[in-house]
Amino acid sequence: MAPTKVLAGARVVLPTGTVDDGRVTVEGTRIASTGPENAETVDLSGHWVVPGFVDLHNHGGGGASFTGGTAEDVLKGVHTHRLHGTTTVVASAVTGDLHFLARQAGMLAELAQQGDIAGIHFEGPFISPCRKGAHDEGLLRDPDPAEVRKLIDAAHGQARMMTLATELPGGLDSVRLLAEHGVIAAVGHTDATYEQTLRAIDAGATVATHLFNAMPPLGHRAPGPIAALLEDERVTVELINDGTHLHPAALRLAFHHAGAARVAFVTDAMDAAGFGDGRYMLGPLEVEVADGVARLVEGGSIAGSTLTLDRAFQRAVTVDGLPVEDVVRAISANPARLLGLDDRIGSLEPGKDADLVVLDADFALKGVMRRGEWVIDPRLG
Ligand SMILES: [Zn+2]
């Protein structure tokens, strides 16, 4: 077993608040205590220690795709995001042929069973052609509960979330089916009205897929899905905080309205995250990444992001002006709770997995620990 480690001297963000000159003791893979202790000490004065990040919506990174890649590709993408503080990631598939998606889900399910990923998110194919974003229009279809069921089954108990346009025929029945199977029904890539969105929430939808993006804008006479998703206490809203998908004022509006308990920061990252500019594929569609912004070659629609959660964290504090403790909830605790993993991850508490991130005073990432082992050792940086 690895020696007991004590991280000392940092400001540590605990569920009960931030402790100056805090200590986190790690024994094996778990957090043993967050109080004083005698053991090997890692001096982290002038730093922050926060829980490892949890990404609910992520299509790949490091040049590798969760959507079309092999198991080896997926592990490469997972590792890339770990280097940026994401210690738990759900692999998101984009719209594809149903047989292809089922096959990909089978492969991803094995990785989930091994603990490499935290399950599968199906984004499409049951989404609106009016708000398709970077999804192949020719492969979109109305939600059919029988087909939804096939994808759930293909994921062997590892389906965690499905994004769908709930206003389409079969949408509400599909939401009910997902909820019955313990799969999060997420409203997204939708052209629904305010009223239609409320019906989806009543049917069991609990997440808004990248709020604001790929849905009608907020109007004062036609408030649309955004107002419904923000005001209903049962819903957690995903936000892509890369500075391209959302203006800081829109982000703050959502954050303040929903409150820190109902926001989840996600990357919606594609293969170029943690890799670089160039040409990529997102499912069957070609994407050009320039200056870190991914757009479809045809039509120019934004095609996912190149965001990593360390940048989302830093931006939230330094650009958006959000309190550190609120950002920790949005980037770790809330997504962990949505995944039903909050007994093991999402906060720094004794008994939980030793998944944590070390940030410097400017909120730049300096260290990452997953299950008690350094992915990045802050003493080497
Ligand atoms: Zn996505």
Coordinates of C-alpha atoms and ligand atoms in Angstrom, one line a residue:
M1 CA 0.0 0.0 0.0
A2 CA 1.2 3.5 -0.8
P3 CA 2.5 5.5 2.2
T4 CA 0.0 7.7 4.0
K5 CA 0.2 11.2 2.7
V6 CA -0.7 14.5 4.4
L7 CA -1.3 17.5 2.3
A8 CA -0.7 20.5 4.5
G9 CA -0.8 24.2 4.6
A10 CA -3.3 24.8 1.8
R11 CA -6.7 26.4 1.9
V12 CA -9.0 23.3 1.8
V13 CA -12.5 23.6 0.5
L14 CA -14.7 21.2 2.6
P15 CA -18.5 20.8 2.5
T16 CA -18.7 22.8 5.7
G17 CA -16.6 25.7 4.3
T18 CA -13.0 26.6 3.5
V19 CA -10.3 25.9 6.1
D20 CA -7.1 28.0 6.0
D21 CA -3.9 26.0 6.7
G22 CA -5.9 22.8 6.3
R23 CA -4.8 19.2 6.1
V24 CA -6.0 16.2 4.1
T25 CA -4.7 12.8 5.1
V26 CA -4.8 10.1 2.4
E27 CA -4.5 6.4 3.3
G28 CA -4.4 4.0 0.3
T29 CA -7.2 5.1 -2.1
R30 CA -9.3 7.0 0.4
I31 CA -9.4 10.2 2.4
A32 CA -8.7 9.2 6.0
S33 CA -9.3 12.6 7.6
T34 CA -9.3 16.3 7.0
G35 CA -7.9 17.2 10.3
P36 CA -4.3 17.2 11.9
E37 CA -2.2 14.0 11.7
N38 CA 1.4 12.8 12.0
A39 CA 2.7 11.4 8.7
E40 CA 4.7 12.4 5.5
T41 CA 3.7 15.9 4.8
V42 CA 3.3 17.6 1.4
D43 CA 3.6 21.4 2.0
L44 CA 1.0 23.2 0.0
S45 CA 1.2 26.6 1.6
G46 CA -0.2 29.3 -0.7
H47 CA -2.4 26.7 -2.6
W48 CA -5.9 25.4 -2.6
V49 CA -7.0 21.8 -2.3
V50 CA -10.4 21.1 -3.9
P51 CA -12.3 17.9 -4.7
G52 CA -11.5 16.2 -8.1
F53 CA -13.7 17.5 -10.9
V54 CA -16.6 15.5 -12.3
D55 CA -17.6 15.9 -16.0
L56 CA -21.1 14.8 -17.0
H57 CA -20.8 15.7 -20.6
N58 CA -17.6 15.0 -22.6
H59 CA -16.9 13.6 -26.0
G60 CA -13.2 13.2 -25.9
G61 CA -9.8 14.8 -25.6
G62 CA -6.1 14.4 -26.3
G63 CA -6.9 13.8 -30.0
A64 CA -9.1 10.8 -29.1
S65 CA -12.8 10.4 -29.4
F66 CA -15.3 8.8 -27.0
T67 CA -17.9 8.9 -29.7
G68 CA -16.2 6.9 -32.5
G69 CA -12.9 5.7 -31.0
T70 CA -11.6 2.4 -29.8
A71 CA -11.3 1.5 -26.1
E72 CA -7.6 2.6 -26.3
D73 CA -8.7 6.0 -27.7
V74 CA -11.2 6.4 -24.9
L75 CA -8.6 5.7 -22.2
K76 CA -6.3 8.3 -23.9
G77 CA -9.1 10.9 -23.8
V78 CA -9.8 10.0 -20.1
H79 CA -6.1 10.4 -19.2
T80 CA -5.9 13.8 -21.0
H81 CA -8.8 15.1 -18.9
R82 CA -7.3 13.6 -15.7
L83 CA -4.3 15.8 -16.4
H84 CA -6.7 18.7 -16.2
G85 CA -8.3 17.7 -12.9
T86 CA -11.2 15.6 -14.1
T87 CA -11.0 12.5 -11.9
T88 CA -14.5 11.3 -13.0
V89 CA -15.8 11.5 -16.5
V90 CA -19.0 10.3 -18.3
A91 CA -18.4 9.5 -21.9
S92 CA -20.8 11.2 -24.3
A93 CA -21.8 9.8 -27.6
V94 CA -23.2 12.1 -30.4
T95 CA -25.9 11.2 -32.9
G96 CA -25.1 8.2 -34.9
D97 CA -26.8 5.2 -36.5
L98 CA -28.6 3.2 -33.8
H99 CA -26.6 0.0 -34.5
F100 CA -23.3 1.9 -34.3
L101 CA -24.4 3.6 -31.1
A102 CA -25.4 0.3 -29.5
R103 CA -22.0 -1.2 -30.4
Q104 CA -20.1 1.8 -29.1
A105 CA -22.2 1.6 -25.9
G106 CA -21.2 -2.0 -25.4
M107 CA -17.5 -1.1 -25.5
L108 CA -17.9 2.0 -23.3
A109 CA -19.9 -0.2 -20.8
E110 CA -16.8 -2.4 -20.3
L111 CA -14.7 0.6 -19.5
A112 CA -17.3 1.8 -17.1
Q113 CA -17.4 -1.6 -15.4
Q114 CA -13.6 -1.4 -15.0
G115 CA -14.0 2.1 -13.4
D116 CA -12.2 4.0 -16.2
I117 CA -15.3 6.1 -17.0
A118 CA -18.5 6.8 -14.9
G119 CA -20.9 5.6 -17.6
I120 CA -22.4 6.7 -20.9
H121 CA -24.4 9.8 -22.0
F122 CA -26.3 9.5 -25.2
E123 CA -26.6 13.0 -26.8
G124 CA -29.0 12.2 -29.6
P125 CA -30.2 10.9 -32.0
F126 CA -33.6 11.9 -30.5
I127 CA -33.1 15.6 -30.9
S128 CA -34.7 18.4 -32.8
P129 CA -33.6 19.2 -36.4
C130 CA -34.3 22.8 -35.6
R131 CA -31.6 22.8 -32.9
K132 CA -29.3 20.2 -34.2
G133 CA -26.0 22.0 -33.5
A134 CA -23.2 19.7 -34.6
H135 CA -25.3 16.6 -35.1
D136 CA -25.9 14.9 -38.4
E137 CA -29.4 15.8 -39.5
G138 CA -29.9 12.7 -41.6
L139 CA -29.5 10.5 -38.5
L140 CA -31.9 12.4 -36.3
R141 CA -35.2 10.7 -35.3
D142 CA -38.2 11.2 -33.1
P143 CA -37.8 9.7 -29.6
D144 CA -39.2 6.2 -29.7
P145 CA -39.4 4.5 -26.3
A146 CA -38.6 1.1 -27.9
E147 CA -35.4 2.5 -29.5
V148 CA -34.5 4.4 -26.3
R149 CA -34.9 1.0 -24.5
K150 CA -32.5 -0.6 -27.0
L151 CA -29.8 1.9 -26.2
I152 CA -30.3 1.5 -22.4
D153 CA -30.0 -2.2 -22.8
A154 CA -26.9 -1.9 -25.0
A155 CA -25.2 0.0 -22.2
H156 CA -25.5 -2.9 -19.8
G157 CA -26.6 -0.8 -16.8
Q158 CA -24.0 1.9 -17.6
A159 CA -26.3 4.4 -19.3
R160 CA -26.3 7.5 -17.1
M161 CA -28.0 10.2 -19.2
M162 CA -29.8 10.8 -22.4
T163 CA -30.2 14.2 -24.0
L164 CA -33.4 14.5 -26.0
A165 CA -35.9 17.0 -27.5
T166 CA -38.8 16.2 -25.3
E167 CA -41.4 18.1 -27.4
L168 CA -41.1 15.7 -30.3
P169 CA -43.6 12.8 -30.6
G170 CA -42.7 10.1 -28.1
G171 CA -40.6 12.5 -26.1
L172 CA -42.6 12.4 -22.8
D173 CA -43.0 8.6 -22.9
S174 CA -39.2 8.4 -23.4
V175 CA -38.5 10.7 -20.5
R176 CA -40.7 8.4 -18.3
L177 CA -38.9 5.3 -19.5
L178 CA -35.5 6.8 -18.8
A179 CA -36.6 7.9 -15.3
E180 CA -37.9 4.4 -14.6
H181 CA -34.6 2.9 -15.5
G182 CA -32.6 5.4 -13.4
V183 CA -31.2 7.2 -16.4
I184 CA -31.1 11.0 -16.3
A185 CA -33.4 12.5 -18.9
A186 CA -31.8 15.7 -20.1
V187 CA -33.7 18.4 -22.0
G188 CA -31.5 19.6 -24.9
H189 CA -31.1 20.3 -28.6
T190 CA -34.7 21.3 -28.2
D191 CA -37.1 23.7 -29.8
A192 CA -39.7 23.3 -27.0
T193 CA -41.8 26.1 -25.5
Y194 CA -41.8 27.1 -21.9
E195 CA -45.0 25.0 -21.3
Q196 CA -43.7 22.0 -23.2
T197 CA -40.5 22.1 -21.1
L198 CA -42.5 22.1 -17.9
R199 CA -44.3 19.0 -19.0
A200 CA -41.0 17.3 -19.6
I201 CA -39.9 18.2 -16.1
D202 CA -43.1 16.8 -14.7
A203 CA -42.5 13.6 -16.7
G204 CA -39.1 13.2 -14.9
A205 CA -36.5 15.3 -16.8
T206 CA -33.9 16.6 -14.3
V207 CA -31.0 18.1 -16.3
A208 CA -30.7 20.8 -18.9
T209 CA -28.1 20.0 -21.5
H210 CA -25.8 23.0 -22.0
L211 CA -28.4 25.6 -21.0
F212 CA -28.7 28.4 -23.5
N213 CA -26.9 26.5 -26.3
A214 CA -29.0 24.5 -28.9
M215 CA -32.3 25.8 -27.6
P216 CA -34.5 28.9 -28.3
P217 CA -33.2 32.1 -26.6
L218 CA -34.9 33.6 -23.6
G219 CA -37.7 35.9 -24.8
H220 CA -39.8 38.1 -22.6
R221 CA -43.1 37.0 -24.2
A222 CA -41.9 33.5 -25.1
P223 CA -39.6 32.5 -22.3
G224 CA -38.9 29.1 -23.8
P225 CA -37.1 26.2 -22.2
I226 CA -34.4 28.4 -20.5
A227 CA -36.9 30.0 -18.1
A228 CA -38.6 26.7 -17.3
L229 CA -35.3 24.9 -16.7
L230 CA -33.9 27.7 -14.6
E231 CA -36.9 28.2 -12.3
D232 CA -37.8 24.5 -11.6
E233 CA -36.1 23.3 -8.4
R234 CA -35.9 19.7 -9.8
V235 CA -33.6 20.6 -12.6
T236 CA -29.8 21.0 -12.7
V237 CA -28.4 23.1 -15.5
E238 CA -25.2 22.3 -17.4
L239 CA -23.1 25.3 -18.3
I240 CA -20.1 25.3 -20.7
N241 CA -17.8 27.9 -19.2
D242 CA -15.3 28.4 -22.0
G243 CA -16.0 32.0 -22.8
T244 CA -17.3 31.0 -26.3
H245 CA -20.5 29.2 -25.6
L246 CA -21.7 31.7 -23.0
H247 CA -21.1 35.4 -22.2
P248 CA -20.0 35.8 -18.5
A249 CA -23.2 37.7 -17.8
A250 CA -25.4 34.8 -19.1
L251 CA -23.4 32.4 -17.0
R252 CA -23.9 34.6 -13.9
L253 CA -27.6 35.0 -14.6
A254 CA -28.0 31.3 -14.7
F255 CA -25.8 30.7 -11.7
H256 CA -27.6 33.3 -9.6
H257 CA -31.1 32.2 -10.6
A258 CA -30.6 28.4 -10.2
G259 CA -28.3 28.8 -7.2
A260 CA -25.0 26.9 -6.7
A261 CA -26.8 23.7 -5.8
R262 CA -28.4 23.4 -9.3
V263 CA -25.5 24.1 -11.7
A264 CA -23.1 21.6 -13.2
F265 CA -20.1 22.8 -15.1
V266 CA -19.4 20.5 -18.1
T267 CA -16.9 20.7 -20.9
D268 CA -18.8 19.2 -23.9
A269 CA -15.2 18.7 -25.0
M270 CA -14.3 17.1 -28.3
D271 CA -11.1 15.4 -29.4
A272 CA -9.1 18.6 -29.7
A273 CA -9.4 19.3 -25.9
G274 CA -5.9 19.2 -24.4
F275 CA -4.5 18.6 -27.9
G276 CA -4.6 21.5 -30.4
D277 CA -6.0 23.2 -33.5
G278 CA -6.7 21.3 -36.7
R279 CA -9.2 19.1 -38.5
Y280 CA -11.2 16.5 -36.5
M281 CA -14.3 14.3 -36.8
L282 CA -17.2 14.7 -34.4
G283 CA -19.2 11.5 -35.1
P284 CA -19.7 11.6 -38.8
L285 CA -19.2 15.4 -39.2
E286 CA -16.0 17.2 -40.0
V287 CA -14.9 19.9 -37.6
E288 CA -12.2 22.6 -37.9
V289 CA -10.6 23.8 -34.6
A290 CA -9.0 27.3 -34.8
D291 CA -7.8 29.2 -31.8
G292 CA -9.3 26.6 -29.6
V293 CA -12.9 27.1 -31.0
A294 CA -14.4 24.0 -32.7
R295 CA -16.8 24.6 -35.6
L296 CA -18.4 22.4 -38.3
V297 CA -16.6 22.7 -41.6
E298 CA -20.0 22.8 -43.2
G299 CA -22.3 25.6 -41.9
G300 CA -19.9 26.8 -39.1
S301 CA -22.0 25.7 -36.2
I302 CA -20.1 25.5 -32.8
A303 CA -19.1 21.8 -32.5
G304 CA -18.4 21.1 -28.8
S305 CA -15.6 22.7 -27.1
T306 CA -11.9 22.3 -26.4
L307 CA -12.5 23.1 -22.7
T308 CA -11.0 21.3 -19.8
L309 CA -12.5 21.7 -16.3
D310 CA -9.4 23.3 -14.8
R311 CA -9.9 26.2 -17.2
A312 CA -13.6 26.3 -16.4
F313 CA -12.8 26.5 -12.7
Q314 CA -10.2 29.2 -13.1
R315 CA -12.4 31.3 -15.4
A316 CA -15.4 30.9 -13.0
V317 CA -13.4 32.5 -10.2
T318 CA -11.1 35.0 -12.1
V319 CA -13.4 36.2 -15.0
D320 CA -16.9 35.4 -13.8
G321 CA -16.3 36.4 -10.2
L322 CA -18.0 33.4 -8.6
P323 CA -17.1 32.3 -5.0
V324 CA -14.7 29.3 -4.9
E325 CA -17.1 27.3 -2.8
D326 CA -19.9 27.7 -5.3
V327 CA -17.6 26.7 -8.2
V328 CA -16.6 23.5 -6.2
R329 CA -20.2 22.6 -5.9
A330 CA -20.9 23.1 -9.6
I331 CA -17.8 21.3 -10.8
S332 CA -17.6 18.4 -8.3
A333 CA -20.4 18.0 -5.7
N334 CA -23.5 18.5 -8.0
P335 CA -22.4 16.2 -10.9
A336 CA -21.4 13.6 -8.3
R337 CA -24.8 13.8 -6.8
L338 CA -26.6 13.5 -10.1
L339 CA -24.6 10.4 -10.9
G340 CA -25.5 8.9 -7.5
L341 CA -21.8 8.8 -6.6
D342 CA -21.8 11.3 -3.8
D343 CA -21.2 8.7 -1.2
R344 CA -17.7 8.1 -2.8
I345 CA -16.7 11.3 -4.7
G346 CA -17.6 15.0 -5.1
S347 CA -16.3 16.4 -1.8
L348 CA -13.4 16.1 0.6
E349 CA -14.7 14.0 3.5
P350 CA -13.3 11.0 5.4
G351 CA -14.1 7.7 3.8
K352 CA -14.4 9.1 0.3
D353 CA -12.1 8.4 -2.6
A354 CA -8.9 10.5 -2.5
D355 CA -9.7 12.4 -5.7
L356 CA -8.4 16.0 -5.4
V357 CA -7.0 18.9 -7.2
V358 CA -4.3 21.3 -6.1
L359 CA -4.5 24.9 -7.4
D360 CA -2.1 27.8 -7.0
A361 CA -3.2 31.2 -5.7
D362 CA -4.2 32.2 -9.3
F363 CA -6.3 29.0 -9.6
A364 CA -3.9 27.4 -12.1
L365 CA -3.8 23.6 -11.7
K366 CA -0.6 22.3 -9.9
G367 CA -1.6 18.8 -8.9
V368 CA -4.1 16.1 -9.4
M369 CA -4.6 13.0 -7.2
R370 CA -7.0 10.1 -8.2
R371 CA -7.7 7.3 -5.7
G372 CA -4.7 8.3 -3.6
E373 CA -2.2 8.4 -6.4
W374 CA -0.7 11.5 -7.9
V375 CA -1.7 12.0 -11.6
I376 CA 0.3 15.2 -11.3
D377 CA 2.5 15.6 -8.3
P378 CA 2.5 19.2 -7.1
R379 CA 6.0 18.9 -5.8
L380 CA 7.4 18.3 -9.3
G381 CA 5.7 21.3 -10.9
Ligands
ZN1 ZN -22.2 17.4 -26.4

